[in-house]
XYZ file of C-alpha atoms in Angstrom:
379
model
C -12.229 -15.071 22.917
C -12.446 -13.131 19.635
C -12.574 -9.355 19.964
C -15.460 -7.549 18.274
C -15.637 -3.883 17.257
C -18.560 -3.571 19.707
C -16.030 -4.009 22.575
C -14.220 -0.754 21.742
C -16.964 1.533 23.139
C -17.390 3.266 19.785
C -20.286 5.646 19.134
C -23.543 4.036 17.921
C -23.314 6.066 14.676
C -19.858 4.672 13.857
C -20.879 1.144 14.881
C -23.814 1.396 12.456
C -21.450 2.356 9.603
C -19.059 -0.513 10.432
C -21.972 -2.974 10.454
C -23.271 -1.586 7.158
C -19.844 -2.333 5.644
C -19.744 -5.831 7.226
C -16.863 -4.979 9.577
C -17.477 -7.069 12.694
C -14.244 -8.735 13.822
C -11.084 -6.603 13.987
C -7.843 -7.871 12.445
C -4.874 -8.194 14.883
C -3.493 -4.750 13.997
C -6.953 -3.200 14.516
C -7.431 -4.996 17.853
C -3.993 -3.758 18.941
C -4.053 -0.165 17.705
C -7.660 1.027 18.071
C -7.975 0.938 21.915
C -4.569 2.641 22.310
C -5.359 5.313 19.723
C -8.765 5.950 21.353
C -6.911 6.592 24.631
C -4.832 9.245 22.865
C -1.581 7.239 22.866
C 1.038 7.545 20.116
C 1.333 4.243 18.228
C 4.239 2.701 16.298
C 2.971 -0.311 14.340
C 4.820 -2.670 12.026
C 2.370 -4.449 9.754
C 2.362 -5.452 6.094
C -0.104 -4.090 3.536
C -3.307 -6.154 3.633
C -3.475 -6.495 7.442
C -6.292 -3.961 7.855
C -4.138 -1.112 9.135
C -6.164 1.589 7.322
C -9.201 0.982 9.550
C -6.948 0.782 12.616
C -6.286 4.515 12.268
C -9.509 5.628 10.547
C -11.796 4.348 13.333
C -10.127 6.456 16.096
C -10.017 9.407 13.655
C -13.776 9.205 12.990
C -14.417 9.137 16.757
C -12.243 12.236 17.283
C -13.906 14.085 14.399
C -17.362 13.403 15.853
C -16.311 15.182 19.035
C -14.595 18.009 17.107
C -17.235 18.604 14.415
C -18.395 21.971 15.680
C -14.951 23.512 16.255
C -13.923 25.962 13.527
C -12.875 25.473 9.898
C -9.284 24.170 10.247
C -8.196 20.540 9.639
C -7.964 18.381 12.765
C -6.357 15.284 11.216
C -3.551 14.841 8.678
C -2.751 11.477 7.046
C 0.493 11.372 5.033
C 1.047 8.529 2.534
C 3.586 7.717 -0.180
C 1.352 7.496 -3.286
C -1.763 8.930 -4.892
C -3.293 5.473 -5.247
C -2.946 4.742 -1.545
C -4.271 8.204 -0.610
C -7.328 7.653 -2.820
C -7.987 4.272 -1.194
C -7.762 5.796 2.314
C -10.171 8.582 1.302
C -12.602 5.965 -0.074
C -12.406 3.911 3.159
C -13.030 7.052 5.249
C -16.100 8.012 3.182
C -17.453 4.458 3.628
C -17.334 4.550 7.453
C -17.932 8.222 8.348
C -21.323 8.554 10.072
C -21.956 12.124 8.892
C -21.259 14.159 5.750
C -20.184 16.950 8.137
C -16.951 14.930 8.499
C -15.354 16.353 5.375
C -12.128 15.240 3.706
C -9.671 16.905 1.314
C -7.533 14.679 -0.914
C -4.226 16.506 -1.502
C -2.160 14.688 -4.145
C -0.257 15.425 -7.342
C -1.666 14.511 -10.740
C -5.262 15.544 -9.945
C -6.939 18.946 -10.402
C -5.917 21.523 -7.782
C -9.271 23.322 -7.732
C -11.247 20.397 -6.233
C -8.579 19.913 -3.541
C -8.390 23.612 -2.638
C -12.201 23.941 -2.597
C -12.398 21.106 -0.050
C -9.709 22.777 2.094
C -11.420 26.189 1.906
C -14.746 24.659 2.890
C -13.045 23.518 6.102
C -12.201 19.819 5.513
C -11.604 18.248 8.925
C -9.391 15.483 7.484
C -6.576 15.977 4.958
C -5.269 12.847 3.201
C -2.075 13.826 1.407
C 1.133 12.885 -0.319
C 4.053 14.980 1.002
C 5.017 16.721 -2.267
C 1.655 18.324 -3.073
C 0.921 19.184 0.579
C 4.269 20.929 0.959
C 3.537 22.927 -2.186
C 0.236 24.134 -0.636
C 1.975 24.997 2.645
C 4.583 27.111 0.793
C 1.785 28.918 -1.070
C -0.084 29.466 2.238
C -3.138 27.600 0.912
C -3.547 25.231 3.855
C -3.495 25.629 7.646
C -2.257 22.790 9.839
C -1.975 24.580 13.199
C -5.127 22.849 14.552
C -4.075 19.262 13.732
C -4.773 16.917 16.666
C -3.740 13.629 14.975
C -0.936 12.966 12.488
C -0.822 9.586 10.729
C 2.350 8.532 8.872
C 1.325 5.512 6.790
C 3.807 3.242 4.944
C 6.543 5.455 6.356
C 9.274 3.089 5.071
C 8.012 3.669 1.521
C 7.871 7.440 2.017
C 11.512 7.374 3.106
C 12.472 5.119 0.146
C 10.929 7.700 -2.158
C 12.982 10.544 -0.665
C 10.209 12.261 1.311
C 12.102 12.545 4.614
C 12.926 16.297 4.212
C 9.327 17.081 3.164
C 7.933 15.162 6.169
C 10.263 17.143 8.482
C 9.122 20.476 7.015
C 5.435 19.486 7.210
C 5.790 18.234 10.815
C 7.389 21.572 11.768
C 4.092 23.346 10.901
C 1.999 21.078 13.198
C 1.254 21.653 16.900
C 3.820 19.921 19.116
C 0.995 18.680 21.371
C -0.670 16.142 19.084
C -1.185 12.412 18.729
C 0.968 10.597 16.119
C 0.288 7.147 14.641
C 3.109 5.657 12.572
C 2.833 2.540 10.344
C 5.644 0.763 8.528
C 6.289 -2.683 7.028
C 9.810 -2.660 8.489
C 11.579 -0.960 11.382
C 14.972 -0.240 9.863
C 17.360 2.609 10.797
C 15.681 5.544 9.062
C 12.195 4.444 10.236
C 13.465 4.270 13.841
C 14.843 7.785 13.395
C 11.418 9.072 12.252
C 9.739 7.319 15.204
C 12.178 8.892 17.656
C 11.671 12.337 16.124
C 7.885 12.483 15.848
C 6.400 10.050 18.375
C 6.067 10.570 22.105
C 6.465 7.403 24.202
C 4.657 5.288 21.575
C 2.881 1.997 22.203
C 4.569 -0.633 20.010
C 2.482 -3.030 17.896
C 4.122 -5.747 15.831
C 1.893 -7.875 13.607
C 3.580 -10.964 12.189
C 7.156 -10.921 11.000
C 8.191 -7.471 9.854
C 9.974 -8.950 6.845
C 8.475 -12.236 5.780
C 5.982 -13.286 3.102
C 2.601 -14.512 4.393
C 2.424 -18.228 5.242
C -0.541 -18.765 2.919
C 1.387 -17.793 -0.235
C 2.989 -20.664 -2.156
C 6.474 -19.512 -3.235
C 7.871 -20.951 -6.473
C 10.911 -20.052 -8.522
C 11.538 -20.960 -12.157
C 15.061 -20.995 -13.556
C 14.478 -19.735 -17.069
C 16.560 -18.075 -19.800
C 15.734 -14.351 -20.148
C 14.417 -14.811 -23.707
C 11.982 -17.524 -22.535
C 10.312 -15.514 -19.724
C 7.437 -14.227 -21.852
C 6.677 -17.737 -23.081
C 6.741 -19.085 -19.519
C 4.385 -16.312 -18.335
C 1.910 -17.179 -21.083
C 2.187 -20.876 -20.190
C 1.284 -20.054 -16.549
C -1.635 -17.919 -17.705
C -2.940 -20.897 -19.661
C -2.344 -23.395 -16.855
C -3.688 -21.431 -13.864
C -6.916 -19.678 -12.951
C -7.454 -16.162 -11.586
C -5.843 -12.752 -11.920
C -2.103 -12.133 -12.377
C -0.057 -9.182 -11.074
C 3.270 -9.186 -12.972
C 6.256 -7.166 -11.701
C 8.943 -5.924 -14.074
C 11.959 -3.724 -13.450
C 11.459 -0.920 -16.008
C 8.692 1.159 -17.571
C 9.708 -0.031 -21.063
C 9.652 -3.622 -19.831
C 6.119 -3.146 -18.487
C 4.926 -1.768 -21.838
C 6.670 -4.550 -23.777
C 5.310 -7.416 -21.652
C 1.742 -6.012 -21.631
C 1.786 -5.387 -25.416
C 2.980 -8.927 -26.173
C 0.347 -10.430 -23.875
C -2.409 -8.398 -25.551
C -1.141 -9.380 -28.997
C -1.343 -13.039 -27.984
C -4.951 -12.796 -26.810
C -4.490 -12.141 -23.050
C -6.386 -9.195 -21.505
C -3.497 -7.183 -20.039
C -2.894 -3.599 -18.963
C 0.068 -1.822 -17.376
C 0.845 0.721 -14.672
C 4.096 2.664 -14.342
C 5.484 6.140 -13.671
C 5.199 7.414 -17.270
C 1.453 6.817 -17.454
C -0.848 9.708 -16.502
C -2.843 9.536 -13.288
C -6.083 8.932 -15.202
C -4.436 6.062 -17.159
C -3.152 4.543 -13.913
C -6.578 4.843 -12.268
C -8.266 3.283 -15.313
C -5.770 0.383 -15.414
C -6.181 -0.276 -11.707
C -9.974 -0.142 -11.924
C -10.220 -2.474 -14.918
C -7.870 -4.957 -13.198
C -9.683 -4.880 -9.841
C -13.066 -5.227 -11.582
C -11.814 -8.180 -13.648
C -11.996 -6.572 -17.103
C -8.236 -7.124 -17.431
C -6.897 -10.394 -16.078
C -3.248 -9.255 -16.028
C -1.750 -6.072 -14.573
C 1.930 -5.483 -15.422
C 3.556 -3.073 -12.945
C 6.842 -1.513 -11.887
C 7.667 -1.397 -8.162
C 7.206 2.357 -7.719
C 3.842 2.406 -9.513
C 2.658 -0.609 -7.527
C 3.327 0.918 -4.108
C -0.001 1.418 -2.457
C -1.927 -0.792 -4.892
C -4.471 -2.616 -2.783
C -6.501 -4.978 -4.954
C -8.439 -7.793 -3.329
C -8.264 -11.323 -4.758
C -5.009 -11.304 -6.740
C -4.528 -15.023 -7.376
C -0.980 -14.953 -8.661
C 2.014 -12.601 -8.362
C 4.799 -13.092 -10.923
C 8.267 -11.608 -10.409
C 9.035 -11.423 -14.153
C 12.234 -9.594 -13.173
C 13.947 -10.489 -9.911
C 13.490 -7.714 -7.296
C 16.691 -5.960 -6.237
C 16.206 -6.393 -2.484
C 14.419 -8.798 -0.144
C 12.102 -6.064 1.109
C 10.766 -5.464 -2.425
C 10.165 -9.222 -2.718
C 7.978 -9.105 0.421
C 6.032 -6.067 -0.839
C 5.407 -7.672 -4.230
C 4.422 -11.078 -2.864
C 2.202 -9.395 -0.248
C -0.232 -8.437 -3.028
C -1.569 -12.009 -3.068
C -2.785 -14.216 -0.216
C -4.555 -11.257 1.419
C -6.718 -11.643 4.512
C -5.952 -15.394 4.850
C -6.838 -16.263 1.210
C -4.420 -18.617 -0.572
C -2.050 -17.139 -3.148
C 0.796 -18.146 -5.461
C 3.981 -16.182 -6.162
C 6.274 -17.244 -9.008
C 9.755 -15.771 -9.437
C 11.596 -15.986 -12.775
C 15.388 -16.028 -12.524
C 18.075 -16.675 -15.095
C 20.988 -19.056 -14.389
C 23.200 -15.990 -13.688
C 20.808 -14.863 -10.918
C 21.063 -17.961 -8.709
C 23.235 -16.088 -6.179
C 20.797 -13.141 -5.984
C 17.905 -15.546 -5.476
C 19.699 -17.338 -2.625
C 20.495 -13.969 -1.030
C 16.757 -13.105 -0.944
C 15.926 -16.552 0.512
C 18.575 -16.147 3.233
C 17.458 -12.622 4.130
C 13.851 -13.792 4.545
C 14.556 -17.292 5.975
C 12.458 -18.872 3.232
C 12.915 -21.739 0.788
C 11.128 -21.458 -2.542
C 9.953 -24.494 -4.476
C 12.349 -24.759 -7.450
C 11.516 -25.580 -11.058
C 13.988 -25.680 -13.927
C 12.457 -24.941 -17.297
C 13.829 -27.263 -19.977
C 11.138 -26.424 -22.501
C 7.954 -24.508 -21.866
C 5.147 -26.711 -20.654
C 7.620 -29.127 -19.072
C 9.114 -28.235 -15.690
C 11.544 -30.230 -13.598
C 11.645 -29.724 -9.859
């Protein structure tokens, strides 16, 4: 029998907000994590982006905040995430489901004005959604108090570790009460993630949704063997032959600019997102892509972490990712929530070995095409 949110004994006010947002049937990670989190258990969950994990921690948080609304000005919940984009999406999801404007939130991230963030903290925001760098800066300057935190959420912890945030997380955790609830989410459970789990979680309930390192079944995986100087031409051929939006991954910032500029010159509506663009440029690019004003978004891996855009029809690995895990993260941007998706990987003849290594690591077999001339593929 399918679980419904109504089976979780949530408050009527929260149920009304979930219904208003058309949330009726929990995803597997929500069905697994919400009852445990409501009981006050620590949770260690492995789930890919796009599985609904944000609501799996926000729903228990909203319930806790309803009970804690009247208690003093300090923050009661801290959510740590790797990127600004992801933090902004979590804040937006929280605002959509909170039953009362008394449940206030402070977004604490780099690249946005400090004053708005500090005003929200001073006014007694009950929830802080933060990236580690900016939050640690506020802690050092004694601008934020975390000694009343009841719940800590570490989201996309594998990505935070990849980005070198482990020391910052340790210093932030040291300022929190030892008696708290901790919810930890990661796409993989490799050595350093296990170390974090051992350090910060107390007898956690373990939730594993799908394979921890495998592309979704509903994504068609294709690889094109193509000379490096023919990649742009092949990309434009695919844009002409297929419908829907394209998320194109390249290795470098310069590469992202170059590919996007060429596409625009040739009449394709393309924009780019990478580390050298300002936060407002990144937000604008993301918004215009998700709203369909740009059909193509060209991105580097770091800038794309935390991008959560519904309905990406096609992911293109213009440059081969360095490791299998990056392949999974890139490909996971399409085929969300059981929709069908296509992922095409471009690889030069010299990269055959690297391609096979990724296939072996993930136990997958991509459909192969060799490009003799553009517009004519041989399987």
